[in-house]
CSV table of C-alpha atoms in Angstrom, one decimal:
chain,number,residue,atom,x,y,z
A,1,MET,CA,125.9,107.8,90.1
A,2,GLY,CA,126.2,105.0,92.6
A,3,VAL,CA,123.7,102.1,93.0
A,4,GLU,CA,122.1,103.6,96.1
A,5,ASP,CA,121.6,107.0,94.3
A,6,GLN,CA,120.1,105.2,91.3
A,7,GLU,CA,117.7,103.3,93.6
A,8,TRP,CA,116.7,106.5,95.3
A,9,LYS,CA,116.2,108.2,91.9
A,10,HIS,CA,113.8,105.4,91.0
A,11,VAL,CA,112.0,105.8,94.3
A,12,GLN,CA,111.5,109.5,93.5
A,13,ILE,CA,110.3,108.7,90.0
A,14,ARG,CA,107.8,106.1,91.3
A,15,TYR,CA,106.5,108.7,93.8
A,16,VAL,CA,105.9,111.3,91.1
A,17,MET,CA,104.1,108.8,88.9
A,18,LYS,CA,102.0,107.6,91.8
A,19,ARG,CA,100.9,111.2,92.5
A,20,LEU,CA,100.1,111.7,88.8
A,21,GLY,CA,98.0,108.5,88.8
A,22,ILE,CA,96.1,109.6,91.9
A,23,LEU,CA,95.4,113.0,90.3
A,24,ILE,CA,94.1,111.4,87.2
A,25,ALA,CA,91.9,109.0,89.3
A,26,CYS,CA,90.5,111.9,91.2
A,27,THR,CA,89.7,113.8,88.0
A,28,VAL,CA,87.9,110.8,86.5
A,29,ALA,CA,86.0,110.2,89.7
A,30,LEU,CA,84.9,113.9,89.8
A,31,PHE,CA,83.4,113.8,86.3
A,32,THR,CA,82.1,110.3,86.1
A,33,ASN,CA,80.5,109.9,89.6
A,34,ILE,CA,79.5,113.2,91.0
A,35,ASN,CA,76.5,111.9,93.0
A,36,GLY,CA,77.9,108.6,94.2
A,37,GLN,CA,80.9,108.1,96.4
A,38,PRO,CA,82.3,104.6,96.1
A,39,LEU,CA,85.0,103.8,98.6
A,40,ALA,CA,87.7,103.7,96.0
A,41,ASP,CA,87.0,107.4,95.1
A,42,LEU,CA,87.2,108.5,98.7
A,43,ILE,CA,90.5,106.7,99.2
A,44,ALA,CA,91.8,108.5,96.1
A,45,LEU,CA,90.8,111.8,97.6
A,46,VAL,CA,93.0,111.1,100.7
A,47,ASP,CA,96.2,111.8,98.7
A,48,GLU,CA,94.8,115.1,97.3
A,49,GLU,CA,92.8,116.5,100.2
A,50,ASN,CA,94.3,115.5,103.5
A,51,LEU,CA,96.3,118.4,105.0
A,52,ARG,CA,98.4,116.2,107.3
A,53,LEU,CA,99.6,114.2,104.3
A,54,LYS,CA,100.3,117.3,102.4
A,55,SER,CA,102.2,118.7,105.3
A,56,ILE,CA,104.4,115.6,105.6
A,57,ASN,CA,105.0,115.7,101.8
A,58,GLN,CA,106.1,119.3,102.0
A,59,GLU,CA,108.5,118.4,104.9
A,60,TYR,CA,109.9,115.7,102.8
A,61,LEU,CA,110.5,118.0,99.9
A,62,SER,CA,112.1,120.6,102.2
A,63,LEU,CA,114.5,117.9,103.5
A,64,LEU,CA,115.5,117.1,99.9
A,65,GLU,CA,116.5,120.8,99.6
A,66,ARG,CA,118.9,120.3,102.5
A,67,ALA,CA,121.3,118.2,100.5
A,68,PRO,CA,122.4,121.0,98.1
A,69,GLN,CA,123.0,123.3,101.0
A,70,VAL,CA,125.3,121.0,103.0
A,71,GLY,CA,127.2,119.8,99.9
A,72,GLN,CA,128.7,123.2,99.1
A,73,LEU,CA,132.2,124.5,100.0
A,74,PRO,CA,132.3,127.0,102.9
A,75,ASP,CA,132.0,130.6,101.8
A,76,PRO,CA,135.3,132.2,100.8
A,77,GLU,CA,136.6,134.8,103.1
A,78,VAL,CA,137.7,138.2,101.8
A,79,GLY,CA,139.4,140.9,103.9
A,80,ALA,CA,140.7,144.3,103.4
A,81,GLY,CA,142.7,146.7,105.6
A,82,VAL,CA,144.4,150.1,105.5
A,83,PHE,CA,147.6,150.6,107.5
A,84,VAL,CA,147.2,153.5,109.9
A,85,ARG,CA,150.9,153.7,110.4
A,86,ALA,CA,152.4,152.3,107.2
A,87,PRO,CA,155.2,149.9,107.8
A,88,GLU,CA,158.3,150.7,105.7
A,89,THR,CA,159.9,148.1,103.5
A,90,ARG,CA,163.0,148.4,101.3
A,91,VAL,CA,160.9,149.3,98.3
A,92,GLY,CA,158.4,151.6,100.0
A,93,PRO,CA,155.7,151.9,102.7
A,94,GLN,CA,152.8,149.4,102.8
A,95,ILE,CA,149.5,151.3,102.3
A,96,PHE,CA,146.7,148.8,101.7
A,97,ARG,CA,146.1,145.1,102.2
A,98,LEU,CA,143.5,142.8,100.4
A,99,GLY,CA,143.2,139.1,101.1
A,100,ALA,CA,141.0,136.2,100.1
A,101,SER,CA,141.0,132.6,101.4
A,102,GLN,CA,139.0,129.4,100.9
A,103,MET,CA,138.7,126.4,103.3
A,104,LEU,CA,138.7,122.9,101.7
A,105,PRO,CA,137.4,120.0,103.7
A,106,TRP,CA,138.8,116.5,103.4
A,107,LYS,CA,138.0,114.7,100.1
A,108,GLY,CA,134.5,113.1,100.4
A,109,THR,CA,133.3,115.2,103.3
A,110,LEU,CA,130.8,117.3,101.2
A,111,GLN,CA,129.4,114.1,99.6
A,112,ALA,CA,129.1,112.5,103.1
A,113,ARG,CA,127.1,115.5,104.3
A,114,GLN,CA,124.8,115.2,101.3
A,115,ASP,CA,124.3,111.5,102.0
A,116,VAL,CA,123.3,112.3,105.6
A,117,ALA,CA,120.7,114.9,104.4
A,118,LEU,CA,119.2,112.5,101.8
A,119,ALA,CA,119.1,109.7,104.3
A,120,ARG,CA,117.0,111.9,106.6
A,121,ALA,CA,114.7,112.7,103.7
A,122,ARG,CA,114.2,109.0,103.1
A,123,VAL,CA,113.0,108.5,106.6
A,124,LYS,CA,110.4,111.2,106.0
A,125,TYR,CA,109.4,109.6,102.7
A,126,GLU,CA,108.5,106.4,104.6
A,127,GLU,CA,106.5,108.5,107.0
A,128,ILE,CA,104.3,109.6,104.1
A,129,ASP,CA,103.4,106.0,103.4
A,130,MET,CA,102.8,105.3,107.0
A,131,GLU,CA,100.4,108.3,107.4
A,132,ARG,CA,98.6,107.4,104.2
A,133,ARG,CA,98.0,103.9,105.3
A,134,SER,CA,96.5,105.1,108.6
A,135,LEU,CA,94.3,107.6,106.8
A,136,VAL,CA,93.1,105.0,104.3
A,137,TYR,CA,92.2,102.7,107.1
A,138,MET,CA,90.4,105.5,108.9
A,139,VAL,CA,88.4,106.2,105.7
A,140,LYS,CA,87.6,102.5,105.2
A,141,GLU,CA,86.6,102.0,108.8
A,142,ALA,CA,84.3,105.0,108.8
A,143,TYR,CA,82.8,104.1,105.4
A,144,PHE,CA,82.0,100.6,106.5
A,145,GLN,CA,80.5,101.9,109.7
A,146,LEU,CA,78.3,104.4,107.8
A,147,TYR,CA,77.3,101.5,105.6
A,148,GLU,CA,76.3,99.5,108.7
A,149,LEU,CA,74.4,102.4,110.2
A,150,GLY,CA,72.5,103.0,106.9
A,151,LYS,CA,71.6,99.3,106.4
A,152,SER,CA,70.7,99.0,110.1
A,153,GLN,CA,68.2,101.9,109.6
A,154,GLU,CA,66.8,100.0,106.5
A,155,ILE,CA,66.3,96.9,108.6
A,156,ILE,CA,64.6,98.8,111.4
A,157,ARG,CA,62.3,100.6,109.0
A,158,ARG,CA,61.4,97.4,107.4
A,159,ASN,CA,60.5,95.9,110.8
A,160,ILE,CA,58.7,99.0,111.9
A,161,ARG,CA,56.4,98.4,108.9
A,162,ILE,CA,56.0,94.8,110.0
A,163,PHE,CA,55.0,95.9,113.5
A,164,GLU,CA,52.6,98.5,112.0
A,165,THR,CA,50.9,95.7,110.1
A,166,LEU,CA,50.9,93.6,113.3
A,167,ASP,CA,49.5,96.6,115.2
A,168,ARG,CA,46.5,96.9,112.8
A,169,PHE,CA,45.9,93.2,112.8
A,170,THR,CA,46.0,93.0,116.6
A,171,LEU,CA,43.7,96.1,116.9
A,172,SER,CA,41.2,94.4,114.6
A,173,ARG,CA,41.2,91.3,116.8
A,174,VAL,CA,40.7,93.4,119.9
A,175,GLU,CA,37.7,95.1,118.2
A,176,SER,CA,36.3,91.7,117.4
A,177,GLY,CA,36.9,90.6,121.0
A,178,LYS,CA,39.4,87.9,120.0
A,179,SER,CA,42.4,89.5,121.7
A,180,SER,CA,43.4,91.7,124.7
A,181,SER,CA,44.2,95.4,124.4
A,182,ALA,CA,47.5,94.6,126.1
A,183,ASP,CA,48.6,92.9,122.9
A,184,VAL,CA,48.1,96.2,121.1
A,185,LEU,CA,50.1,98.1,123.7
A,186,ARG,CA,53.0,95.7,123.6
A,187,VAL,CA,53.2,96.0,119.8
A,188,GLN,CA,53.1,99.8,120.0
A,189,LEU,CA,55.8,99.9,122.6
A,190,LYS,CA,58.1,97.8,120.5
A,191,ARG,CA,57.4,100.0,117.5
A,192,GLN,CA,58.3,103.1,119.5
A,193,GLU,CA,61.4,101.4,120.7
A,194,LEU,CA,62.5,100.8,117.1
A,195,GLU,CA,61.7,104.3,116.1
A,196,GLN,CA,63.9,105.5,119.0
A,197,GLU,CA,66.7,103.2,117.8
A,198,LEU,CA,66.3,104.7,114.3
A,199,GLN,CA,67.0,108.2,115.7
A,200,LEU,CA,70.0,107.0,117.7
A,201,LEU,CA,71.5,105.5,114.6
A,202,GLU,CA,71.1,108.8,112.8
A,203,ASN,CA,73.0,110.5,115.6
A,204,ARG,CA,75.8,108.0,115.3
A,205,LYS,CA,76.1,108.6,111.6
A,206,VAL,CA,76.9,112.3,112.3
A,207,LYS,CA,79.9,111.3,114.4
A,208,VAL,CA,81.2,108.7,112.0
A,209,ARG,CA,80.7,111.0,109.0
A,210,ALA,CA,82.7,113.7,110.8
A,211,ARG,CA,85.6,111.3,111.3
A,212,LEU,CA,85.6,110.3,107.6
A,213,ASN,CA,85.5,113.9,106.5
A,214,GLN,CA,88.3,114.7,108.9
A,215,ALA,CA,90.5,112.2,107.0
A,216,LEU,CA,89.7,114.1,103.8
A,217,SER,CA,90.3,117.5,105.4
A,218,ARG,CA,86.9,118.8,104.4
A,219,PRO,CA,83.9,120.2,106.4
A,220,VAL,CA,82.7,117.6,108.9
A,221,ASP,CA,79.1,117.9,107.7
A,222,THR,CA,79.9,117.1,104.0
A,223,PRO,CA,77.4,114.5,102.9
A,224,VAL,CA,78.7,111.0,102.2
A,225,THR,CA,76.7,108.8,99.9
A,226,ILE,CA,77.3,105.1,100.3
A,227,THR,CA,76.9,103.4,96.9
A,228,ASP,CA,78.7,100.0,97.5
A,229,THR,CA,76.9,96.8,98.4
A,230,LEU,CA,78.9,94.7,100.8
A,231,THR,CA,79.0,90.9,101.0
A,232,MET,CA,81.3,88.8,103.2
A,233,ALA,CA,84.9,89.9,102.8
A,234,ARG,CA,87.4,87.3,101.6
A,235,LEU,CA,91.2,87.3,102.0
A,236,ASP,CA,93.3,85.8,99.3
A,237,LEU,CA,96.2,85.0,101.7
A,238,ASP,CA,96.1,82.4,104.4
A,239,ARG,CA,97.5,82.6,107.9
A,240,ASP,CA,100.7,80.9,107.0
A,241,THR,CA,101.7,83.3,104.2
A,242,LEU,CA,100.7,86.5,105.9
A,243,GLY,CA,103.9,86.9,107.8
A,244,GLY,CA,105.9,86.7,104.6
A,245,HIS,CA,104.2,89.7,103.2
A,246,LEU,CA,105.2,91.8,106.3
A,247,ASN,CA,108.9,92.3,105.5
A,248,ALA,CA,111.5,95.1,105.7
A,249,THR,CA,109.8,97.1,102.9
A,250,HIS,CA,106.8,97.9,105.0
A,251,PRO,CA,107.0,101.6,105.9
A,252,ALA,CA,106.7,100.9,109.7
A,253,ILE,CA,109.8,98.8,109.5
A,254,ALA,CA,111.5,100.6,106.6
A,255,MET,CA,111.3,103.9,108.4
A,256,LEU,CA,113.4,102.3,111.2
A,257,THR,CA,115.8,100.8,108.7
A,258,ARG,CA,116.2,104.2,107.1
A,259,SER,CA,116.9,105.7,110.5
A,260,GLN,CA,119.7,103.1,110.9
A,261,GLU,CA,121.1,104.3,107.5
A,262,VAL,CA,121.1,107.8,108.8
A,263,ALA,CA,123.2,106.7,111.8
A,264,ARG,CA,125.7,104.9,109.6
A,265,LYS,CA,126.0,107.9,107.3
A,266,GLU,CA,126.6,110.0,110.4
A,267,GLN,CA,129.4,107.6,111.4
A,268,ALA,CA,131.0,107.9,107.9
A,269,LEU,CA,130.7,111.7,108.1
A,270,ASN,CA,132.2,111.6,111.6
A,271,VAL,CA,135.3,109.8,110.3
A,272,LEU,CA,135.8,112.4,107.6
A,273,SER,CA,135.2,115.3,110.1
A,274,GLY,CA,138.2,114.0,112.0
A,275,LYS,CA,140.5,114.6,109.1
A,276,PRO,CA,142.5,117.8,108.6
A,277,THR,CA,140.9,120.7,106.8
A,278,PHE,CA,143.0,122.7,104.4
A,279,GLY,CA,142.9,126.4,103.4
A,280,VAL,CA,144.3,128.3,100.5
A,281,GLY,CA,144.5,132.1,100.1
A,282,LEU,CA,146.1,135.0,98.5
A,283,ASP,CA,147.2,138.4,100.0
A,284,TYR,CA,147.8,141.5,98.0
A,285,ILE,CA,149.6,144.5,99.6
A,286,MET,CA,149.8,147.9,97.9
A,287,VAL,CA,153.2,149.5,98.3
A,288,ASN,CA,154.0,153.2,97.6
A,289,GLU,CA,157.2,154.3,96.0
A,290,ARG,CA,160.1,155.8,98.0
A,291,LYS,CA,160.8,159.4,97.2
A,292,ASP,CA,164.2,159.6,98.8
A,293,VAL,CA,166.0,157.1,96.7
A,294,ASP,CA,165.8,155.5,93.3
A,295,ILE,CA,166.1,151.7,93.6
A,296,PRO,CA,165.1,148.8,91.4
A,297,GLN,CA,161.4,147.7,91.9
A,298,ASN,CA,160.7,150.8,93.8
A,299,GLY,CA,157.1,150.7,95.1
A,300,LYS,CA,156.5,147.2,93.8
A,301,ASP,CA,153.3,145.6,95.3
A,302,ILE,CA,153.4,142.4,97.3
A,303,ILE,CA,151.5,139.2,96.3
A,304,MET,CA,151.7,136.5,98.9
A,305,PRO,CA,150.1,133.0,98.4
A,306,MET,CA,149.0,131.4,101.6
A,307,ALA,CA,148.1,127.9,102.8
A,308,ARG,CA,146.9,126.6,106.2
A,309,VAL,CA,145.7,123.4,107.7
A,310,THR,CA,143.4,122.7,110.7
A,311,ILE,CA,144.4,119.5,112.5
A,312,PRO,CA,141.7,118.0,114.8
A,313,LEU,CA,143.9,117.0,117.8
A,314,ASN,CA,141.1,116.5,120.3
A,315,ARG,CA,139.8,113.0,119.3
A,316,THR,CA,137.5,112.5,122.3
A,317,ARG,CA,134.4,113.9,120.6
A,318,TYR,CA,134.9,111.9,117.5
A,319,GLY,CA,135.1,108.6,119.4
A,320,ALA,CA,132.0,109.6,121.5
A,321,LYS,CA,130.1,110.5,118.3
A,322,ASP,CA,130.9,107.1,116.8
A,323,ARG,CA,129.8,105.2,120.0
A,324,GLU,CA,126.6,107.3,120.1
A,325,GLU,CA,125.6,106.3,116.5
A,326,GLU,CA,126.5,102.7,117.2
A,327,LEU,CA,124.2,102.6,120.2
A,328,ARG,CA,121.5,104.3,118.2
A,329,ILE,CA,121.7,101.6,115.5
A,330,ALA,CA,121.5,98.9,118.2
A,331,ALA,CA,118.5,100.6,119.8
A,332,ILE,CA,116.7,100.9,116.5
A,333,GLU,CA,117.4,97.2,115.7
A,334,ASP,CA,115.5,96.3,119.0
A,335,ARG,CA,112.7,98.6,117.9
A,336,LYS,CA,112.5,96.9,114.5
A,337,GLN,CA,112.2,93.5,116.1
A,338,ASP,CA,109.5,94.8,118.5
A,339,MET,CA,107.7,96.4,115.6
A,340,GLN,CA,107.7,93.2,113.6
A,341,VAL,CA,106.2,91.3,116.5
A,342,LEU,CA,103.6,94.1,117.1
A,343,LEU,CA,102.5,94.2,113.4
A,344,LEU,CA,102.3,90.4,113.3
A,345,ALA,CA,100.1,90.4,116.4
A,346,GLU,CA,97.8,93.1,114.9
A,347,ILE,CA,97.5,91.0,111.7
A,348,GLU,CA,96.8,87.9,113.8
A,349,SER,CA,94.1,89.7,115.8
A,350,ALA,CA,92.5,91.1,112.6
A,351,LEU,CA,92.5,87.6,111.0
A,352,SER,CA,90.8,86.2,114.0
A,353,GLU,CA,88.2,88.9,113.8
A,354,MET,CA,87.6,88.0,110.2
A,355,GLN,CA,87.2,84.3,111.0
A,356,ASP,CA,84.9,85.1,113.8
A,357,ALA,CA,82.7,87.1,111.4
A,358,HIS,CA,82.4,84.2,109.1
A,359,LEU,CA,81.4,81.8,111.9
A,360,LYS,CA,78.9,84.3,113.2
A,361,LEU,CA,77.4,84.8,109.8
A,362,GLU,CA,76.8,81.0,109.4
A,363,LEU,CA,75.3,80.9,112.9
A,364,TYR,CA,72.9,83.9,112.5
A,365,GLU,CA,71.8,82.8,109.0
A,366,LYS,CA,70.9,79.4,110.4
A,367,LEU,CA,69.0,81.0,113.4
A,368,MET,CA,67.2,83.3,111.0
A,369,ARG,CA,65.9,80.4,108.9
A,370,THR,CA,64.7,78.6,112.0
A,371,THR,CA,63.1,81.8,113.4
A,372,ARG,CA,61.3,82.6,110.2
A,373,ALA,CA,59.9,79.0,110.0
A,374,THR,CA,58.7,79.2,113.7
A,375,LEU,CA,57.2,82.6,113.1
A,376,ALA,CA,55.1,81.3,110.2
A,377,VAL,CA,53.6,78.7,112.5
A,378,LEU,CA,53.0,81.1,115.3
A,379,GLU,CA,51.3,83.6,112.9
A,380,THR,CA,48.9,80.9,111.8
A,381,THR,CA,48.2,79.9,115.4
A,382,TYR,CA,47.6,83.4,116.6
A,383,SER,CA,45.4,84.3,113.7
A,384,THR,CA,43.1,81.3,114.3
A,385,SER,CA,43.2,80.9,118.1
A,386,GLY,CA,44.7,84.1,119.4
A,387,GLN,CA,47.3,82.2,121.4
A,388,GLY,CA,51.1,82.5,121.4
A,389,PHE,CA,51.2,86.2,121.0
A,390,ASP,CA,54.0,86.8,123.4
A,391,GLU,CA,56.2,84.2,121.7
A,392,LEU,CA,55.3,85.7,118.3
A,393,LEU,CA,56.4,89.1,119.5
A,394,ARG,CA,59.6,87.7,121.0
A,395,LEU,CA,60.6,85.9,117.9
A,396,GLN,CA,59.9,88.9,115.7
A,397,ASN,CA,62.1,90.9,117.9
A,398,GLU,CA,64.8,88.2,117.7
A,399,LEU,CA,64.6,88.3,113.9
A,400,VAL,CA,65.4,92.0,114.0
A,401,THR,CA,68.4,91.3,116.2
A,402,TYR,CA,69.6,88.5,113.9
A,403,ASP,CA,69.3,90.8,110.8
A,404,LEU,CA,71.4,93.4,112.5
A,405,LYS,CA,74.0,90.8,113.7
A,406,VAL,CA,74.3,89.4,110.1
A,407,LEU,CA,75.0,93.0,108.9
A,408,ARG,CA,77.5,93.5,111.8
A,409,ALA,CA,79.4,90.3,110.8
A,410,ILE,CA,79.7,91.4,107.2
A,411,VAL,CA,81.0,94.8,108.2
A,412,GLN,CA,83.3,93.3,110.8
A,413,SER,CA,84.9,91.1,108.1
A,414,HIS,CA,85.6,94.2,105.9
A,415,ILE,CA,87.0,96.2,108.8
A,416,ALA,CA,89.3,93.3,109.7
A,417,LYS,CA,90.4,92.9,106.1
A,418,ALA,CA,91.1,96.7,106.0
A,419,MET,CA,93.3,96.3,109.1
A,420,ILE,CA,95.2,93.4,107.5
A,421,GLU,CA,95.7,95.4,104.3
A,422,ARG,CA,97.0,98.3,106.4
A,423,TYR,CA,99.9,96.2,107.5
A,424,LEU,CA,100.7,94.3,104.4
A,425,ASN,CA,102.8,95.6,101.6
A,426,SER,CA,101.0,97.6,98.9
């Protein structure tokens, strides 16, 4: 077994062990956390439930079955014939003929065909990892969005209760003649606006939940319970070291490298296909005895070994095939370079998003502290003199906005981190 075959054997073993580990993780998650659905459990379900991933895996396994097919000798040929008008020989007339032959390709041709088939399977194997990374990112993104929508509803409900309290307080001041009824209407309008926003968020959850369930290939209305509590995401790697983790082993690039291997294997096979093909065979001819004479070996059957060779004299197609694969290798190399730049750009963009989220969080938390302090002063002023109601209402509304923006920054940091992890090596 060659070094490359041993390496491929190890890849297959790691793949089997990975699938076994995922199955165990799913079983544990099923029996230990039936009601809750942490993100890690949903990610584990991707490998077991997604039909697209299962389909690619079946295609990969089917391509592995191609190697034993192309690595076999051509089927032997057997023929039989009866002479309608038996030709006469010295020892008697020929009656029946039976022949068998076997073609033998040039040494190494069968192995080269197997190498091409396995190389094609390896391309599909990398596609499995590519698809899984996309699905995992889809699950993470939808999960974080559901988290944001749920927490946004909590923030809005909390503020609806604040406005309800403010509504009762304002109404009591109107009844005592200390405030205008317009203040009550403004509070009620704001509360209705928040209630409407609450319903809009619920409608958005339906769409996001459907996308998450789609990644798990289950009914789109399957409930998803968010159990995680998110804080600001952190990345262990810095900007300068991220590029080093995006190397040729990443499936997006490895798939192109495997495609180049296919082309090189095709070139090797093309060289062997241009060699002569040999054939060996054996003919048996039944001969009847002559009745008119008595001679030695009268009626002796004929056994005739045969050999033949096919010489590929037309060399044009072999040269064209070699140039075709050489051009394909060059084209794929350009695509690899382009893919490297594209992935680095995506990582850079996600890293900028993550840094923006951290800056926004610092800003909004500072604004919230200032707003709360100002609100405390305005509440005292309004309760004593009835002045500053418009400013109080505006700042309370801004506080809701800042709460939502802080939540958005936290979720943005996790989505950006998920994008970076999608492109880094696992």
